[in-house]
Coordinates of C-alpha atoms (C1' of nucleotides) in Angstrom, one line a residue:
Chain A
M1200 CA -28.6 187.7 345.2
S1201 CA -31.2 187.5 348.0
S1202 CA -30.4 185.9 351.3
N1203 CA -32.4 185.3 354.5
A1204 CA -31.1 183.8 357.7
S1205 CA -33.2 181.2 359.6
N1206 CA -33.1 177.5 360.5
S1207 CA -36.8 176.8 360.0
Q1208 CA -38.3 174.3 357.8
S1209 CA -39.6 176.6 355.1
M1210 CA -36.1 177.9 354.5
K1211 CA -34.9 174.6 353.1
G1212 CA -36.1 175.1 349.6
S1213 CA -34.7 178.6 349.3
F1214 CA -31.4 177.5 350.8
K1215 CA -31.1 174.8 348.3
H1216 CA -32.1 177.0 345.5
D1217 CA -29.6 179.7 346.5
L1218 CA -26.9 177.1 346.8
F1219 CA -27.4 175.7 343.4
A1220 CA -27.5 179.2 342.0
Q1221 CA -24.0 179.8 343.5
F1222 CA -22.7 176.6 341.9
A1223 CA -24.2 177.7 338.7
R1224 CA -22.2 180.9 338.8
V1225 CA -19.1 178.8 338.6
G1226 CA -20.6 176.8 335.8
K1227 CA -21.5 180.0 334.0
A1228 CA -17.9 181.1 334.1
L1229 CA -17.0 177.9 332.3
S1230 CA -19.7 178.4 329.7
N1231 CA -17.7 180.4 327.3
G1232 CA -14.8 179.2 325.1
N1233 CA -12.8 182.4 325.4
R1234 CA -12.9 182.2 329.2
L1235 CA -11.8 178.6 329.1
E1236 CA -8.9 179.6 326.9
L1237 CA -7.9 182.4 329.3
L1238 CA -8.0 179.9 332.2
E1239 CA -5.8 177.6 330.3
F1240 CA -3.2 180.4 329.8
L1241 CA -3.5 181.2 333.5
A1242 CA -2.9 177.6 334.4
Q1243 CA 0.7 178.2 333.1
G1244 CA 1.2 181.0 335.6
E1245 CA 0.4 184.6 336.4
R1246 CA -0.3 186.9 333.4
G1247 CA -1.1 190.5 332.7
V1248 CA -4.2 191.7 331.0
D1249 CA -2.5 192.9 327.8
E1250 CA -0.6 189.6 327.5
L1251 CA -3.7 187.6 327.8
A1252 CA -5.4 189.8 325.3
R1253 CA -2.6 189.2 322.9
I1254 CA -2.4 185.4 323.1
S1255 CA -6.2 185.0 323.1
G1256 CA -6.7 187.4 320.2
L1257 CA -9.4 189.3 322.1
S1258 CA -9.6 193.0 322.5
V1259 CA -8.2 194.3 325.8
A1260 CA -11.6 195.6 327.0
N1261 CA -13.2 192.3 326.2
T1262 CA -10.4 190.3 327.9
S1263 CA -10.8 192.6 331.0
Q1264 CA -14.5 191.9 331.2
H1265 CA -14.0 188.1 330.9
L1266 CA -11.4 188.2 333.6
Q1267 CA -13.8 190.0 335.9
Q1268 CA -16.4 187.4 335.3
L1269 CA -13.9 184.8 336.2
R1270 CA -13.0 186.7 339.3
Q1271 CA -16.6 187.1 340.4
A1272 CA -17.0 183.4 340.0
G1273 CA -14.0 182.9 342.3
L1274 CA -11.8 181.2 339.7
V1275 CA -9.1 183.8 339.5
L1276 CA -7.4 186.4 341.7
S1277 CA -5.7 189.6 340.7
R1278 CA -2.8 191.7 342.0
K1279 CA -1.9 195.2 341.0
E1280 CA 1.7 196.2 340.5
G1281 CA 2.2 199.7 339.2
L1282 CA 0.2 200.1 336.0
K1283 CA -0.3 196.5 335.4
V1284 CA -2.8 194.1 336.8
Y1285 CA -1.7 190.4 337.1
Y1286 CA -4.2 187.6 337.2
R1287 CA -3.7 184.1 338.4
L1288 CA -5.9 181.0 339.2
S1289 CA -7.3 181.1 342.7
G1290 CA -6.1 177.6 343.5
D1291 CA -4.9 174.3 342.2
D1292 CA -8.3 172.9 342.4
I1293 CA -9.2 175.0 339.4
I1294 CA -6.9 172.9 337.3
T1295 CA -8.7 169.8 338.7
L1296 CA -12.0 171.3 337.7
L1297 CA -10.8 172.1 334.2
D1298 CA -9.4 168.7 333.7
A1299 CA -12.7 167.1 334.8
L1300 CA -14.5 169.3 332.4
R1301 CA -12.2 168.4 329.5
G1302 CA -12.4 164.7 330.4
V1303 CA -16.2 164.7 330.4
A1304 CA -16.3 166.6 327.1
E1305 CA -13.8 164.2 325.6
R1306 CA -15.7 161.1 326.8
H1307 CA -19.2 162.2 326.2
V1308 CA -19.4 164.8 323.5
A1309 CA -19.0 163.1 320.2
D1310 CA -17.9 166.2 318.4
V1311 CA -14.8 166.5 320.5
E1312 CA -13.5 163.2 319.4
R1313 CA -14.3 164.0 315.8
L1314 CA -12.4 167.3 316.1
V1315 CA -9.4 165.7 317.7
N1316 CA -9.3 162.9 315.2
T1317 CA -9.7 165.2 312.3
Y1318 CA -6.9 167.4 313.3
L1319 CA -4.5 164.9 314.4
T1320 CA -5.0 162.4 311.6
V1321 CA -4.6 159.5 314.0
K1322 CA -4.4 160.6 317.6
D1323 CA -3.7 157.1 319.0
S1324 CA -0.6 156.7 317.0
L1325 CA 0.9 159.4 319.1
E1326 CA 0.6 157.3 322.3
P1327 CA 1.2 159.9 325.0
I1328 CA 3.6 158.9 327.7
P1329 CA 2.4 159.0 331.3
R1330 CA 4.0 161.5 333.7
D1331 CA 5.6 159.1 336.1
E1332 CA 7.0 156.9 333.4
L1333 CA 8.6 160.0 331.9
L1334 CA 10.1 161.1 335.2
E1335 CA 11.7 157.6 335.5
R1336 CA 13.3 157.9 332.1
V1337 CA 14.4 161.4 332.6
K1338 CA 16.3 160.2 335.7
H1339 CA 18.2 157.7 333.7
D1340 CA 18.7 160.1 330.9
L1341 CA 16.9 157.9 328.4
V1342 CA 14.9 160.7 326.8
T1343 CA 15.2 164.3 325.6
V1344 CA 12.3 166.4 326.9
L1345 CA 11.1 169.3 324.8
D1346 CA 9.1 172.1 326.3
V1347 CA 7.5 173.7 323.3
R1348 CA 5.9 176.6 325.1
P1349 CA 7.0 180.2 324.8
P1350 CA 10.1 181.2 326.8
E1351 CA 8.1 183.1 329.5
E1352 CA 6.0 180.1 330.3
F1353 CA 9.1 177.9 330.4
A1354 CA 10.9 180.3 332.7
A1355 CA 7.9 180.3 335.1
G1356 CA 8.3 176.5 335.6
H1357 CA 9.1 173.4 333.6
V1358 CA 9.8 169.7 333.8
P1359 CA 13.4 169.2 335.2
G1360 CA 15.9 168.8 332.4
A1361 CA 13.5 169.9 329.7
V1362 CA 14.8 172.0 326.8
N1363 CA 12.8 175.0 325.8
V1364 CA 12.2 174.8 322.1
P1365 CA 9.4 177.1 320.9
L1366 CA 7.7 175.6 317.9
D1367 CA 9.1 178.0 315.4
E1368 CA 12.6 177.2 316.4
L1369 CA 12.1 173.5 316.1
E1370 CA 13.8 173.3 312.7
Q1371 CA 17.1 174.8 314.0
H1372 CA 17.2 172.4 316.9
L1373 CA 16.7 169.3 314.8
K1374 CA 20.5 168.8 314.2
T1375 CA 21.3 168.9 317.9
L1376 CA 19.0 166.0 318.6
D1377 CA 20.3 162.5 318.7
P1378 CA 18.2 160.5 316.2
E1379 CA 18.5 157.4 318.3
Q1380 CA 17.2 159.0 321.5
E1381 CA 13.5 159.3 322.1
V1382 CA 12.1 162.8 322.3
V1383 CA 9.1 163.7 324.4
A1384 CA 7.3 167.0 323.9
Y1385 CA 4.8 168.7 326.1
C1386 CA 3.1 172.1 326.4
R1387 CA 0.2 173.6 328.2
G1388 CA -2.3 170.8 328.7
P1389 CA -3.9 167.7 327.3
H1390 CA -5.3 169.5 324.3
C1391 CA -2.6 172.1 323.7
V1392 CA -1.8 171.8 320.0
L1393 CA 1.8 172.8 320.3
A1394 CA 3.0 169.4 321.5
F1395 CA 0.9 167.6 318.9
D1396 CA 2.4 169.6 316.2
A1397 CA 5.9 169.3 317.4
V1398 CA 5.6 165.5 317.6
A1399 CA 4.1 165.4 314.1
R1400 CA 7.0 167.4 312.7
L1401 CA 9.7 165.4 314.5
R1402 CA 8.2 162.2 313.2
E1403 CA 8.3 163.5 309.7
K1404 CA 12.0 163.9 310.1
G1405 CA 12.3 160.3 311.2
L1406 CA 12.8 160.9 314.9
K1407 CA 11.3 158.8 317.7
A1408 CA 8.9 161.4 319.2
R1409 CA 6.1 161.1 321.6
R1410 CA 3.9 163.5 323.5
M1411 CA 3.8 163.7 327.3
Q1412 CA 0.4 163.0 328.9
D1413 CA -1.4 166.2 329.6
G1414 CA 0.8 169.3 330.1
F1415 CA 2.8 171.2 332.6
P1416 CA 0.0 172.4 334.9
E1417 CA -1.0 168.8 335.5
W1418 CA 2.6 167.8 336.0
K1419 CA 3.1 170.4 338.6
Q1420 CA -0.2 169.6 340.4
A1421 CA 0.7 165.9 340.5
G1422 CA 3.5 167.0 342.9
L1423 CA 6.3 166.1 340.5
P1424 CA 9.5 168.1 340.7
V1425 CA 9.6 171.4 338.9
E1426 CA 12.5 173.5 337.7
E1427 CA 12.4 177.2 337.3
G1428 CA 14.3 179.9 335.4
E1429 CA 16.4 179.8 332.3
Chain B
M862 CA -20.9 173.5 314.4
S863 CA -18.4 174.0 311.5
S864 CA -15.6 171.7 310.8
N865 CA -12.8 171.5 308.2
A866 CA -10.2 168.8 307.9
S867 CA -6.6 169.7 307.4
N868 CA -3.2 169.5 309.1
S869 CA -1.8 172.8 308.0
Q870 CA -0.6 175.6 310.1
S871 CA -3.6 177.9 309.6
M872 CA -6.0 175.4 311.0
K873 CA -4.5 175.4 314.5
G874 CA -6.3 178.5 315.7
S875 CA -9.6 177.3 314.5
F876 CA -9.1 173.8 315.9
K877 CA -8.3 175.3 319.2
H878 CA -11.2 177.6 319.0
D879 CA -13.6 174.8 318.1
L880 CA -12.3 172.6 320.8
F881 CA -12.8 175.2 323.5
A882 CA -16.2 175.9 322.2
Q883 CA -17.0 172.2 322.7
F884 CA -15.8 172.3 326.3
A885 CA -17.8 175.4 326.8
R886 CA -20.9 173.5 325.8
V887 CA -20.4 171.3 328.9
G888 CA -19.8 174.4 331.0
K889 CA -23.0 175.9 329.7
A890 CA -24.9 172.9 330.8
L891 CA -23.6 173.5 334.3
S892 CA -24.5 177.2 334.2
N893 CA -28.0 176.9 335.4
G894 CA -29.1 176.1 338.9
N895 CA -32.1 174.1 337.9
R896 CA -30.0 171.9 335.6
L897 CA -27.5 171.3 338.5
E898 CA -30.4 170.3 340.7
L899 CA -31.6 167.8 338.1
L900 CA -28.1 166.4 337.8
E901 CA -28.0 165.9 341.6
F902 CA -31.3 164.0 341.4
L903 CA -30.0 161.9 338.6
A904 CA -26.8 161.2 340.6
Q905 CA -29.1 159.1 342.8
G906 CA -30.2 156.9 340.0
E907 CA -32.4 156.8 336.9
R908 CA -35.6 159.0 336.9
G909 CA -38.5 159.7 334.7
V910 CA -39.3 163.2 333.4
D911 CA -42.5 163.6 335.4
E912 CA -40.7 162.6 338.6
L913 CA -37.9 165.0 338.0
A914 CA -40.4 167.8 337.3
R915 CA -42.1 167.0 340.5
I916 CA -39.1 167.1 342.8
S917 CA -37.5 170.1 341.1
G918 CA -40.8 172.1 341.1
L919 CA -40.4 172.9 337.4
S920 CA -43.1 172.4 334.8
V921 CA -42.9 169.3 332.8
A922 CA -42.1 171.1 329.5
N923 CA -39.4 173.1 331.2
T924 CA -37.9 170.0 332.7
S925 CA -37.9 168.3 329.4
Q926 CA -36.1 171.1 327.8
H927 CA -33.4 171.3 330.4
L928 CA -32.9 167.5 330.1
Q929 CA -32.4 167.9 326.4
Q930 CA -29.8 170.5 326.9
L931 CA -28.0 168.2 329.3
R932 CA -28.2 165.4 326.7
Q933 CA -26.8 167.6 324.0
A934 CA -23.9 168.4 326.3
G935 CA -23.3 164.7 326.8
L936 CA -24.1 164.7 330.5
V937 CA -27.1 162.5 330.5
L938 CA -28.6 159.6 328.4
S939 CA -32.2 158.6 328.0
R940 CA -34.0 155.4 327.5
K941 CA -37.6 155.0 326.4
E942 CA -39.8 152.4 328.0
G943 CA -43.4 152.4 327.0
L944 CA -44.8 155.9 327.6
K945 CA -42.1 157.0 329.9
V946 CA -38.6 158.3 329.2
Y947 CA -36.0 157.6 331.8
Y948 CA -32.9 159.8 332.1
R949 CA -29.6 158.9 333.8
L950 CA -26.1 160.3 334.0
S951 CA -23.9 159.3 331.1
G952 CA -21.1 158.1 333.3
D953 CA -19.6 158.2 336.8
D954 CA -17.2 160.9 335.7
I955 CA -20.1 163.3 335.7
I956 CA -20.3 162.9 339.5
T957 CA -16.6 163.7 339.7
L958 CA -17.2 166.8 337.6
L959 CA -20.1 167.9 339.8
D960 CA -18.0 167.4 343.0
A961 CA -15.1 169.4 341.5
L962 CA -17.6 172.2 340.7
R963 CA -19.0 172.1 344.2
G964 CA -15.6 172.0 345.7
V965 CA -14.4 175.0 343.8
A966 CA -17.5 177.0 344.6
E967 CA -17.2 176.1 348.2
R968 CA -13.6 177.1 348.5
H969 CA -13.6 180.2 346.3
V970 CA -17.1 181.8 346.3
A971 CA -17.5 183.6 349.5
D972 CA -21.3 183.6 349.3
V973 CA -21.4 179.8 349.4
E974 CA -19.6 179.7 352.8
R975 CA -21.9 182.5 354.0
L976 CA -25.0 180.6 352.9
V977 CA -23.9 177.3 354.4
N978 CA -22.9 178.9 357.7
T979 CA -26.2 180.9 357.8
Y980 CA -28.3 177.9 357.3
L981 CA -26.4 175.5 359.5
T982 CA -25.6 177.9 362.4
V983 CA -22.3 176.2 362.9
K984 CA -21.3 173.9 360.1
D985 CA -18.1 172.7 361.7
S986 CA -19.7 171.5 364.8
L987 CA -21.3 168.9 362.7
E988 CA -18.0 167.3 361.9
P989 CA -18.7 165.0 359.0
I990 CA -17.4 161.5 359.2
P991 CA -15.2 160.3 356.4
R992 CA -16.6 157.4 354.3
D993 CA -13.9 154.8 355.0
E994 CA -14.0 155.6 358.7
L995 CA -17.7 155.0 358.6
L996 CA -17.4 151.7 356.8
E997 CA -14.9 150.5 359.4
R998 CA -17.4 151.3 362.2
V999 CA -20.3 149.8 360.4
K1000 CA -18.4 146.6 360.2
H1001 CA -18.0 146.5 364.0
D1002 CA -21.5 147.6 364.6
L1003 CA -20.5 150.7 366.4
V1004 CA -22.9 153.1 364.7
T1005 CA -26.4 153.3 363.4
V1006 CA -26.5 154.6 359.8
L1007 CA -29.5 156.6 358.8
D1008 CA -30.4 157.1 355.1
V1009 CA -32.7 160.1 355.2
R1010 CA -33.6 160.0 351.5
P1011 CA -37.0 159.1 350.1
P1012 CA -37.7 155.3 350.0
E1013 CA -37.4 155.1 346.2
E1014 CA -33.9 156.4 346.3
F1015 CA -33.0 154.2 349.2
A1016 CA -34.3 151.1 347.3
A1017 CA -32.1 152.0 344.3
G1018 CA -29.0 151.6 346.4
H1019 CA -27.7 152.5 349.9
V1020 CA -24.9 152.1 352.4
P1021 CA -25.0 148.5 353.7
G1022 CA -26.8 148.2 357.0
A1023 CA -28.3 151.7 356.7
V1024 CA -31.9 152.3 358.0
N1025 CA -34.2 154.3 355.7
V1026 CA -35.8 157.0 357.7
P1027 CA -37.2 159.8 355.6
L1028 CA -37.0 163.1 357.4
D1029 CA -40.7 163.4 358.3
E1030 CA -40.6 159.9 360.0
L1031 CA -37.7 160.8 362.1
E1032 CA -39.7 161.6 365.2
Q1033 CA -41.3 158.1 365.2
H1034 CA -38.0 156.4 365.0
L1035 CA -36.5 158.3 367.8
K1036 CA -37.5 155.8 370.5
T1037 CA -36.0 152.9 368.6
L1038 CA -32.6 154.5 368.7
D1039 CA -30.1 153.6 371.4
P1040 CA -29.2 157.0 373.0
E1041 CA -25.7 155.6 373.7
Q1042 CA -24.9 154.6 370.1
E1043 CA -23.7 157.2 367.7
V1044 CA -25.9 157.9 364.7
V1045 CA -24.6 158.9 361.3
A1046 CA -26.9 160.4 358.7
Y1047 CA -26.4 160.8 355.0
C1048 CA -28.4 161.7 351.9
R1049 CA -27.8 162.9 348.4
G1050 CA -24.6 164.7 348.4
P1051 CA -22.3 167.1 350.3
H1052 CA -24.9 169.9 350.4
C1053 CA -28.1 167.9 350.6
V1054 CA -29.9 169.5 353.4
L1055 CA -31.8 166.5 354.6
A1056 CA -28.8 165.0 356.4
F1057 CA -27.9 168.4 358.0
D1058 CA -31.4 168.7 359.2
A1059 CA -31.6 165.2 360.6
V1060 CA -28.4 165.6 362.5
A1061 CA -29.6 169.0 363.9
R1062 CA -32.8 167.4 365.1
L1063 CA -31.2 164.3 366.6
R1064 CA -28.8 166.5 368.5
E1065 CA -31.7 168.5 369.9
K1066 CA -33.0 165.3 371.4
G1067 CA -29.6 164.7 373.0
L1068 CA -28.4 162.0 370.6
K1069 CA -24.9 161.7 369.4
A1070 CA -25.4 162.4 365.7
R1071 CA -23.0 163.2 362.9
R1072 CA -23.2 163.6 359.2
M1073 CA -21.5 161.3 356.7
Q1074 CA -19.0 163.0 354.4
D1075 CA -20.7 163.8 351.1
G1076 CA -23.6 161.5 350.1
F1077 CA -24.6 158.3 348.5
P1078 CA -23.4 159.0 344.9
E1079 CA -19.9 159.7 346.2
W1080 CA -20.0 156.6 348.4
K1081 CA -20.9 154.4 345.4
Q1082 CA -18.4 156.0 343.2
A1083 CA -15.6 155.4 345.7
G1084 CA -16.1 151.7 345.1
L1085 CA -17.5 151.1 348.6
P1086 CA -20.0 148.3 349.0
V1087 CA -23.6 149.0 348.1
E1088 CA -26.8 147.3 349.2
E1089 CA -30.0 147.3 347.2
G1090 CA -33.7 146.8 347.7
E1091 CA -35.9 147.1 350.8
Chain C
dC320 C1' 1.7 219.2 336.3
dA321 C1' 1.3 217.4 331.6
dA322 C1' 1.6 213.4 328.6
dC323 C1' 1.4 208.7 328.5
dT324 C1' 0.0 203.8 329.5
dA325 C1' -2.6 199.8 331.3
dT326 C1' -6.8 198.8 332.7
dT327 C1' -11.6 199.3 333.7
dC328 C1' -16.3 201.3 333.0
dA329 C1' -20.4 202.4 330.3
dA330 C1' -23.4 202.2 326.5
dT331 C1' -24.9 199.7 322.7
dA332 C1' -26.7 196.0 319.1
dA333 C1' -27.0 191.2 318.0
dA334 C1' -27.4 186.8 319.7
dT335 C1' -28.8 183.5 323.0
dC336 C1' -31.4 181.7 327.1
dA337 C1' -35.3 180.8 330.5
dG338 C1' -39.8 179.9 331.2
dT339 C1' -44.8 179.8 329.7
dT340 C1' -48.4 178.2 326.8
dG341 C1' -50.7 175.3 323.7
dA342 C1' -50.3 172.0 320.1
dA343 C1' -48.1 167.6 318.2
dT344 C1' -46.5 162.9 318.8
dA345 C1' -46.1 158.2 320.2
dG346 C1' -47.4 154.5 322.8
dA347 C1' -51.0 152.2 326.1
dA348 C1' -55.5 151.0 327.4
dG349 C1' -60.3 150.4 326.8
Chain D
dC1410 C1' -60.4 152.7 316.5
dT1411 C1' -60.9 156.0 320.1
dT1412 C1' -59.3 157.9 324.3
dC1413 C1' -55.9 158.8 327.5
dT1414 C1' -51.1 159.8 329.0
dA1415 C1' -46.2 161.0 329.1
dT1416 C1' -43.2 163.5 326.7
dT1417 C1' -41.6 166.6 323.2
dC1418 C1' -41.9 170.5 319.9
dA1419 C1' -42.8 175.3 318.5
dA1420 C1' -43.8 179.9 319.2
dC1421 C1' -43.3 183.8 322.0
dT1422 C1' -41.8 187.3 325.8
dG1423 C1' -38.5 189.2 328.8
dA1424 C1' -34.0 188.8 330.5
dT1425 C1' -29.1 187.9 329.9
dT1426 C1' -24.7 187.5 327.3
dT1427 C1' -21.1 188.7 323.9
dA1428 C1' -18.2 191.8 321.6
dT1429 C1' -17.4 196.6 320.1
dT1430 C1' -16.7 201.3 320.9
dG1431 C1' -15.3 205.3 323.2
dA1432 C1' -14.7 207.5 327.6
dA1433 C1' -13.0 207.4 332.5
dT1434 C1' -9.6 206.1 336.0
dA1435 C1' -5.3 205.3 338.3
dG1436 C1' -0.6 205.2 338.2
dT1437 C1' 3.9 206.2 335.9
dT1438 C1' 7.3 209.1 333.6
dG1439 C1' 9.4 213.3 332.0

DNA sequence: CAACTATTCAATAAATCAGTTGAATAGAAG
DNA sequence: CTTCTATTCAACTGATTTATTGAATAGTTG
């Protein structure tokens, strides 16, 4: 909170200290699971407070407070339109940061691996398909791409040619799928369970299903083509 | 801390919740300035507890406790040798994560820019030189590279051809420098003040001095050549 | 202008965290 | 075996964090 200006020797320690304290503010914003979940939702696109409260299962007041912490840390920006306040990530580098965090946790925290393996029975058998490989196959119409996110998120941007099939509508769409053609599902990010779940169910039905590497935010950030609207 | 195994519907929420809680543990480790400073020191190489306590200005007990939090978050590993316990980063991806954190803070937290500008008078006038550009010039012997870190850190690894000149010895080395040849200084990382300070002083003396982009950990991680020893 | 809505603010209790101090441990050296 | 040293553990205080609750605010709608 304190700040003095000078270029003398003795300032160095305090400058350094203050600087690390600022970095720590960003770290602190990432130190709570609910906030990380909010960030993941925001990585899909702009969202209102009530909407975020609903998907995250938090109270509106609590959600609002977390969002303000995120804003103070510089991770999100807000925009007011009539009654509603819309929040969004303050830049694409936030996605990079979140992926770095996920990656480190995945590689170095033993519990994460245990969790993932426990839930997914055998994660490796799901062999995620890399983004650029998928793009190649989409071009040649070799795969059906399923976007298993809710319609709003789909409308805000999705992989070109993808079909929006929210998880609970999966059963109805089963007949329309060619059992010979490979299906690739994706959702919000590398650990979004929707895609895992969709692939598991499709496989149960005997379809050739795989998961796309990571999720839509990473696809977009990689500079790959994006389609919008219905 | 809790964990149940199942692949049913109802597990999804809790799985997701647990997963974000794990990621948050890593975030929490990054939520304290002292821990970030310790990580920066460790990015230079392996260090003992007492050494870390000394450079960071914390008590030994306090340092030990922070280190254990870092270990629990999977960010550092330790190794016991005789009486001493040596800590090191658990992987190069930790440096990536720290840089992502720094970058986000720099770009989105207004206070960071203010701090940097205040201390450095005019940061931009110091125009840091990119790593690969520097490597090119070193090869052709067009620049003198100064490593302004302490001798121990220099010995553990440095940019090839760099001269180790700790900041307090800078004055004595001034005469040995060719006033026509450009000097490039670097130290521990993008915000390590040592290099900023060295460049500022060299410029005062009329020398052509610049700062290298980032610091040694980033250089090493970029896969550029590293020289060791005296 | 009155009623309503989405969001934020303020106050609170329980939980967690940071830093200090002094004791406990494990290995080294005499 | 005793002494010394580097590190960790345990207990404690004060500060900070989380989530809840109810009130306050700002903007919309009738």
